[in-house]
Amino acid sequence: MMWLNWRQFRVQALVGTGALAVFAAYSVYLGADIRDGYDVYRAHCQGVADCARARSQFLSAYKNTLLLIAAGLGLLPAVIGTFWGAPLIARELESGTHRLVWNQSITRPRWLLAKVLFVGLAAMFLTGASAALLTWAAHPFDEVVKSEFSTFEFGARNIAPIGYAALAFTFGTVVGLLLRRTLPAMAVTLVVFLAFQFFFPNVVRPSLMPAERATLPMTAQSINEAQSLGSISGGSVINGVKIPGAPDAWIAETSPLRTANGKALDGTRFNDCIDSPPRTGAGGTFGDAAVCLAEYDLHIDVRYHPRSRYWAFQWLETAIYLTLSGILTTFGLWRIRRRVS
C-alpha cells in the first residue's frame, strides 16, 4: 500500500521537495540579510530620534517582502487542500480505479486511511518546514515590530501552519469523497477554505480566550500616537492605539470614540475636527485635529490580549485545526464504509 501511494504521489512529492529546497535557500539568504540590517539598525540607534529614523529604515527595507512571503505561506494550505486533497479520492472514484484496490485484500477504510496519512503527513511537513524557515529568517524583524497577532504573521509563523495544512488537506479529501468529481471538489475546497481562513482569525480567534478590558483616555498625545483616524465606513473611530504598560498587546476590539457620558462622539463633530479643526499650530501625527478631538474629553473601551498569550493561542488554534481534521477523517472513514460503492 505504501508503494502504491508513493507511485501515485511521487510527482507532487518531488515538486514539493524542489519548492521547499528553493525556499530554504532563499530563506537563508533573506535571514542573513535581515540580520545584517538589524545590526545596522542597532548601531545607529543612539538616541530617541536616531532610533525612530533607524527603525523606520529597517522596517521599510523588509516589511513588504516578509508580508508577501507570509501571504504566500498563508495560501499554501489552501493550495495543498485544492491540489493534493481534493483529487486524492475524487480522481479514483471518477475514473473507477478504486474498484481494483477494493477487490484486493485491503479494506476500504484502511485504503483511505493509508492515503490520508501518507499524503497528509507530507503536507504537514512541507508547510511546517516552510513556516520554520520563515520564522527563523524573520526573527529579528519580528522582535522589532512585535505584531505577532496580525492575521498574516500569526498564520505563517511557528506551529499554527501545520494545523492549517492538516485541516485543508482532510477537508479537500472529504469534499472529493462526497462530490466524486475532481474539478468541482477542487473549486469547493479552494473557495470554502479561503473563506474559513478569513473567518476564523477575525471572528473566532479573538474569543478563544477571555480578553482583558481597559478604558483609555484619548488625550491629544494619545490620539497622535494612534495609527489612523476614521474608516471607510465612516464613524468616530480610532485605530492602532497602544495599551499603557502593554504596548505590544493584541487589541481585539476597539469601541468608537466616546464622550464622558459613554455615548459615541457625534459623526458631524468628528468630521469637523478631521476636516477643518481650529488652527493651533500643534504638531504630531494629527496636529490640530488631535487637539480638537481632545477637547471633547473622549475615551475608548478596548478588549485586548497580552503578548504573553501568543504561544497559548498558537497551541490552542493548532489543536482546534488538528481536532477538526481528525473529525473529518473519521467521517470520511464512516462514509466510505457505508455509502460509497
C-alpha positions as a Python dict, from the first residue, in 0.01 Angstrom:
ca = {
    (1, 'M'): (0, 0, 0),
    (2, 'M'): (284, 239, 82),
    (3, 'W'): (449, 165, -252),
    (4, 'L'): (123, 233, -437),
    (5, 'N'): (77, 562, -254),
    (6, 'W'): (430, 664, -342),
    (7, 'R'): (379, 576, -709),
    (8, 'Q'): (63, 788, -723),
    (9, 'F'): (204, 1076, -524),
    (10, 'R'): (567, 1087, -639),
    (11, 'V'): (524, 1379, -884),
    (12, 'Q'): (364, 1603, -621),
    (13, 'A'): (625, 1493, -367),
    (14, 'L'): (914, 1580, -597),
    (15, 'V'): (762, 1917, -687),
    (16, 'G'): (703, 1996, -320),
    (17, 'T'): (1058, 1890, -226),
    (18, 'G'): (1204, 2107, -501),
    (19, 'A'): (997, 2408, -399),
    (20, 'L'): (1098, 2359, -34),
    (21, 'A'): (1466, 2344, -131),
    (22, 'V'): (1439, 2669, -327),
    (23, 'F'): (1254, 2839, -42),
    (24, 'A'): (1512, 2714, 209),
    (25, 'A'): (1796, 2865, 6),
    (26, 'Y'): (1614, 3195, -25),
    (27, 'S'): (1525, 3195, 347),
    (28, 'V'): (1891, 3154, 442),
    (29, 'Y'): (1984, 3446, 217),
    (30, 'L'): (1695, 3662, 344),
    (31, 'G'): (1762, 3573, 708),
    (32, 'A'): (2129, 3670, 678),
    (33, 'D'): (2033, 3998, 508),
    (34, 'I'): (1777, 4082, 778),
    (35, 'R'): (2033, 4014, 1050),
    (36, 'D'): (2281, 4245, 878),
    (37, 'G'): (2012, 4513, 858),
    (38, 'Y'): (1927, 4456, 1224),
    (39, 'D'): (2292, 4510, 1321),
    (40, 'V'): (2296, 4838, 1128),
    (41, 'Y'): (1971, 4944, 1297),
    (42, 'R'): (2118, 4875, 1642),
    (43, 'A'): (2440, 5055, 1557),
    (44, 'H'): (2254, 5373, 1454),
    (45, 'C'): (2012, 5364, 1748),
    (46, 'Q'): (2191, 5609, 1976),
    (47, 'G'): (1911, 5846, 2075),
    (48, 'V'): (1531, 5864, 2054),
    (49, 'A'): (1534, 6050, 1723),
    (50, 'D'): (1808, 5827, 1580),
    (51, 'C'): (1619, 5515, 1690),
    (52, 'A'): (1298, 5627, 1522),
    (53, 'R'): (1477, 5700, 1196),
    (54, 'A'): (1681, 5379, 1202),
    (55, 'R'): (1374, 5173, 1292),
    (56, 'S'): (1175, 5322, 1006),
    (57, 'Q'): (1453, 5244, 759),
    (58, 'F'): (1491, 4888, 889),
    (59, 'L'): (1120, 4816, 870),
    (60, 'S'): (1072, 4968, 526),
    (61, 'A'): (1357, 4757, 389),
    (62, 'Y'): (1193, 4423, 472),
    (63, 'K'): (826, 4483, 554),
    (64, 'N'): (680, 4429, 206),
    (65, 'T'): (898, 4127, 133),
    (66, 'L'): (804, 3948, 455),
    (67, 'L'): (437, 4040, 415),
    (68, 'L'): (435, 3894, 64),
    (69, 'I'): (603, 3571, 181),
    (70, 'A'): (364, 3541, 476),
    (71, 'A'): (65, 3587, 244),
    (72, 'G'): (203, 3318, 14),
    (73, 'L'): (260, 3081, 303),
    (74, 'G'): (-90, 3157, 428),
    (75, 'L'): (-224, 3042, 91),
    (76, 'L'): (-16, 2724, 92),
    (77, 'P'): (-265, 2516, 299),
    (78, 'A'): (-547, 2616, 63),
    (79, 'V'): (-334, 2516, -235),
    (80, 'I'): (-249, 2184, -70),
    (81, 'G'): (-615, 2116, 4),
    (82, 'T'): (-708, 2203, -353),
    (83, 'F'): (-437, 2021, -547),
    (84, 'W'): (-341, 1740, -307),
    (85, 'G'): (-654, 1677, -101),
    (86, 'A'): (-947, 1723, -339),
    (87, 'P'): (-816, 1496, -620),
    (88, 'L'): (-689, 1227, -381),
    (89, 'I'): (-1013, 1026, -369),
    (90, 'A'): (-1227, 1211, -625),
    (91, 'R'): (-990, 1114, -907),
    (92, 'E'): (-1005, 747, -805),
    (93, 'L'): (-1385, 748, -785),
    (94, 'E'): (-1420, 945, -1107),
    (95, 'S'): (-1200, 711, -1311),
    (96, 'G'): (-1316, 391, -1137),
    (97, 'T'): (-965, 279, -1035),
    (98, 'H'): (-1081, 237, -675),
    (99, 'R'): (-1255, -88, -770),
    (100, 'L'): (-923, -256, -847),
    (101, 'V'): (-791, -183, -498),
    (102, 'W'): (-1116, -276, -325),
    (103, 'N'): (-1115, -617, -492),
    (104, 'Q'): (-785, -694, -319),
    (105, 'S'): (-740, -784, 46),
    (106, 'I'): (-724, -419, 162),
    (107, 'T'): (-1042, -284, 322),
    (108, 'R'): (-1192, 49, 218),
    (109, 'P'): (-1120, 228, 549),
    (110, 'R'): (-760, 103, 550),
    (111, 'W'): (-715, 219, 189),
    (112, 'L'): (-850, 566, 269),
    (113, 'L'): (-659, 598, 597),
    (114, 'A'): (-331, 497, 434),
    (115, 'K'): (-372, 758, 161),
    (116, 'V'): (-475, 1032, 407),
    (117, 'L'): (-184, 963, 642),
    (118, 'F'): (76, 931, 367),
    (119, 'V'): (-12, 1250, 181),
    (120, 'G'): (-140, 1438, 487),
    (121, 'L'): (186, 1396, 679),
    (122, 'A'): (376, 1513, 370),
    (123, 'A'): (154, 1823, 354),
    (124, 'M'): (210, 1897, 722),
    (125, 'F'): (587, 1852, 686),
    (126, 'L'): (606, 2081, 381),
    (127, 'T'): (404, 2355, 548),
    (128, 'G'): (572, 2318, 887),
    (129, 'A'): (921, 2330, 736),
    (130, 'S'): (832, 2640, 534),
    (131, 'A'): (691, 2809, 845),
    (132, 'A'): (1003, 2721, 1045),
    (133, 'L'): (1227, 2870, 776),
    (134, 'L'): (1025, 3192, 762),
    (135, 'T'): (1010, 3215, 1143),
    (136, 'W'): (1389, 3190, 1161),
    (137, 'A'): (1452, 3435, 878),
    (138, 'A'): (1210, 3698, 1011),
    (139, 'H'): (1302, 3668, 1381),
    (140, 'P'): (1498, 3998, 1414),
    (141, 'F'): (1225, 4182, 1221),
    (142, 'D'): (951, 4035, 1440),
    (143, 'E'): (1139, 4137, 1754),
    (144, 'V'): (1134, 4499, 1638),
    (145, 'V'): (779, 4510, 1501),
    (146, 'K'): (612, 4295, 1770),
    (147, 'S'): (296, 4230, 1566),
    (148, 'E'): (279, 3852, 1601),
    (149, 'F'): (-101, 3853, 1626),
    (150, 'S'): (-162, 4012, 1287),
    (151, 'T'): (-354, 3781, 1053),
    (152, 'F'): (-75, 3713, 804),
    (153, 'E'): (209, 3684, 1056),
    (154, 'F'): (24, 3458, 1300),
    (155, 'G'): (-76, 3217, 1024),
    (156, 'A'): (274, 3197, 877),
    (157, 'R'): (491, 3152, 1186),
    (158, 'N'): (576, 2866, 1422),
    (159, 'I'): (331, 2573, 1456),
    (160, 'A'): (-9, 2709, 1350),
    (161, 'P'): (51, 2649, 975),
    (162, 'I'): (84, 2274, 1047),
    (163, 'G'): (-273, 2266, 1174),
    (164, 'Y'): (-392, 2472, 877),
    (165, 'A'): (-233, 2227, 633),
    (166, 'A'): (-385, 1925, 807),
    (167, 'L'): (-734, 2073, 802),
    (168, 'A'): (-713, 2197, 442),
    (169, 'F'): (-592, 1858, 321),
    (170, 'T'): (-852, 1649, 504),
    (171, 'F'): (-1127, 1891, 408),
    (172, 'G'): (-1032, 1863, 42),
    (173, 'T'): (-1018, 1485, 69),
    (174, 'V'): (-1366, 1461, 223),
    (175, 'V'): (-1511, 1704, -32),
    (176, 'G'): (-1368, 1487, -309),
    (177, 'L'): (-1515, 1179, -143),
    (178, 'L'): (-1859, 1342, -131),
    (179, 'L'): (-1865, 1505, -475),
    (180, 'R'): (-1677, 1227, -664),
    (181, 'R'): (-1568, 1480, -927),
    (182, 'T'): (-1220, 1628, -925),
    (183, 'L'): (-1274, 1979, -1063),
    (184, 'P'): (-1586, 2060, -856),
    (185, 'A'): (-1411, 1925, -545),
    (186, 'M'): (-1109, 2145, -611),
    (187, 'A'): (-1324, 2454, -663),
    (188, 'V'): (-1529, 2396, -347),
    (189, 'T'): (-1218, 2327, -138),
    (190, 'L'): (-1042, 2643, -251),
    (191, 'V'): (-1338, 2876, -200),
    (192, 'V'): (-1455, 2732, 132),
    (193, 'F'): (-1112, 2709, 294),
    (194, 'L'): (-1012, 3061, 188),
    (195, 'A'): (-1337, 3188, 341),
    (196, 'F'): (-1265, 2986, 655),
    (197, 'Q'): (-914, 3131, 679),
    (198, 'F'): (-1065, 3480, 677),
    (199, 'F'): (-1348, 3392, 917),
    (200, 'F'): (-1151, 3213, 1188),
    (201, 'P'): (-880, 3474, 1265),
    (202, 'N'): (-1121, 3767, 1259),
    (203, 'V'): (-1426, 3615, 1431),
    (204, 'V'): (-1322, 3307, 1630),
    (205, 'R'): (-963, 3371, 1735),
    (206, 'P'): (-1031, 3684, 1949),
    (207, 'S'): (-1277, 3480, 2157),
    (208, 'L'): (-1060, 3173, 2216),
    (209, 'M'): (-957, 3325, 2550),
    (210, 'P'): (-1132, 3582, 2771),
    (211, 'A'): (-995, 3921, 2674),
    (212, 'E'): (-864, 4183, 2914),
    (213, 'R'): (-1057, 4510, 2919),
    (214, 'A'): (-937, 4868, 2955),
    (215, 'T'): (-1068, 5221, 2919),
    (216, 'L'): (-817, 5460, 2761),
    (217, 'P'): (-849, 5840, 2783),
    (218, 'M'): (-795, 5997, 2440),
    (219, 'T'): (-577, 6298, 2506),
    (220, 'A'): (-412, 6485, 2221),
    (221, 'Q'): (-93, 6288, 2285),
    (222, 'S'): (-279, 5954, 2281),
    (223, 'I'): (-452, 6042, 1956),
    (224, 'N'): (-123, 6142, 1794),
    (225, 'E'): (26, 5805, 1890),
    (226, 'A'): (-251, 5614, 1706),
    (227, 'Q'): (-213, 5486, 1352),
    (228, 'S'): (-525, 5633, 1194),
    (229, 'L'): (-849, 5822, 1250),
    (230, 'G'): (-1176, 5736, 1078),
    (231, 'S'): (-1258, 5448, 845),
    (232, 'I'): (-1401, 5378, 502),
    (233, 'S'): (-1744, 5315, 652),
    (234, 'G'): (-1732, 5641, 849),
    (235, 'G'): (-1788, 5692, 1220),
    (236, 'S'): (-1579, 5831, 1503),
    (237, 'V'): (-1320, 5555, 1522),
    (238, 'I'): (-951, 5545, 1603),
    (239, 'N'): (-715, 5264, 1506),
    (240, 'G'): (-375, 5146, 1622),
    (241, 'V'): (-381, 5270, 1981),
    (242, 'K'): (-137, 5141, 2243),
    (243, 'I'): (-220, 4998, 2587),
    (244, 'P'): (-19, 5176, 2862),
    (245, 'G'): (202, 4917, 3027),
    (246, 'A'): (136, 4665, 2750),
    (247, 'P'): (230, 4838, 2423),
    (248, 'D'): (276, 4504, 2242),
    (249, 'A'): (-69, 4368, 2330),
    (250, 'W'): (-306, 4245, 2061),
    (251, 'I'): (-612, 4471, 2061),
    (252, 'A'): (-903, 4250, 1960),
    (253, 'E'): (-1177, 4515, 1971),
    (254, 'T'): (-1187, 4894, 1994),
    (255, 'S'): (-1501, 5094, 2064),
    (256, 'P'): (-1584, 5422, 1886),
    (257, 'L'): (-1460, 5739, 2046),
    (258, 'R'): (-1691, 5803, 2343),
    (259, 'T'): (-1770, 6117, 2535),
    (260, 'A'): (-1774, 6134, 2915),
    (261, 'N'): (-2135, 6007, 2929),
    (262, 'G'): (-2039, 5691, 2738),
    (263, 'K'): (-2207, 5780, 2410),
    (264, 'A'): (-2024, 5766, 2077),
    (265, 'L'): (-1894, 6102, 1956),
    (266, 'D'): (-2130, 6255, 1701),
    (267, 'G'): (-2008, 6195, 1346),
    (268, 'T'): (-2052, 6559, 1249),
    (269, 'R'): (-1824, 6680, 1530),
    (270, 'F'): (-1571, 6411, 1448),
    (271, 'N'): (-1560, 6504, 1080),
    (272, 'D'): (-1538, 6875, 1163),
    (273, 'C'): (-1227, 6809, 1375),
    (274, 'I'): (-1073, 6600, 1098),
    (275, 'D'): (-1158, 6825, 804),
    (276, 'S'): (-1146, 7177, 947),
    (277, 'P'): (-1004, 7191, 1303),
    (278, 'P'): (-928, 7526, 1469),
    (279, 'R'): (-574, 7633, 1392),
    (280, 'T'): (-350, 7591, 1697),
    (281, 'G'): (-17, 7514, 1535),
    (282, 'A'): (2, 7182, 1721),
    (283, 'G'): (248, 6925, 1599),
    (284, 'G'): (227, 6547, 1594),
    (285, 'T'): (71, 6300, 1353),
    (286, 'F'): (-275, 6458, 1356),
    (287, 'G'): (-183, 6803, 1491),
    (288, 'D'): (-480, 7038, 1517),
    (289, 'A'): (-728, 6751, 1468),
    (290, 'A'): (-592, 6576, 1779),
    (291, 'V'): (-625, 6894, 1986),
    (292, 'C'): (-981, 6949, 1859),
    (293, 'L'): (-1090, 6594, 1946),
    (294, 'A'): (-921, 6603, 2288),
    (295, 'E'): (-1141, 6900, 2390),
    (296, 'Y'): (-1444, 6666, 2394),
    (297, 'D'): (-1296, 6465, 2686),
    (298, 'L'): (-1301, 6139, 2490),
    (299, 'H'): (-1215, 5781, 2579),
    (300, 'I'): (-1234, 5438, 2418),
    (301, 'D'): (-1307, 5091, 2557),
    (302, 'V'): (-1080, 4815, 2433),
    (303, 'R'): (-1058, 4435, 2461),
    (304, 'Y'): (-704, 4306, 2432),
    (305, 'H'): (-477, 4007, 2482),
    (306, 'P'): (-127, 4049, 2632),
    (307, 'R'): (166, 3945, 2415),
    (308, 'S'): (245, 3670, 2669),
    (309, 'R'): (-56, 3476, 2539),
    (310, 'Y'): (93, 3433, 2191),
    (311, 'W'): (206, 3072, 2236),
    (312, 'A'): (-116, 2980, 2412),
    (313, 'F'): (-306, 3099, 2104),
    (314, 'Q'): (-66, 2912, 1875),
    (315, 'W'): (-114, 2582, 2058),
    (316, 'L'): (-488, 2628, 2102),
    (317, 'E'): (-557, 2716, 1741),
    (318, 'T'): (-334, 2435, 1614),
    (319, 'A'): (-516, 2189, 1841),
    (320, 'I'): (-852, 2307, 1708),
    (321, 'Y'): (-746, 2261, 1348),
    (322, 'L'): (-599, 1917, 1416),
    (323, 'T'): (-916, 1814, 1601),
    (324, 'L'): (-1133, 1926, 1310),
    (325, 'S'): (-901, 1737, 1079),
    (326, 'G'): (-945, 1423, 1289),
    (327, 'I'): (-1324, 1462, 1284),
    (328, 'L'): (-1323, 1496, 904),
    (329, 'T'): (-1104, 1188, 869),
    (330, 'T'): (-1337, 988, 1094),
    (331, 'F'): (-1635, 1100, 889),
    (332, 'G'): (-1456, 1000, 570),
    (333, 'L'): (-1386, 652, 707),
    (334, 'W'): (-1752, 611, 801),
    (335, 'R'): (-1869, 742, 467),
    (336, 'I'): (-1650, 518, 253),
    (337, 'R'): (-1754, 212, 451),
    (338, 'R'): (-2128, 284, 440),
    (339, 'R'): (-2217, 491, 137),
    (340, 'V'): (-1954, 465, -139),
    (341, 'S'): (-2000, 184, -390),
}
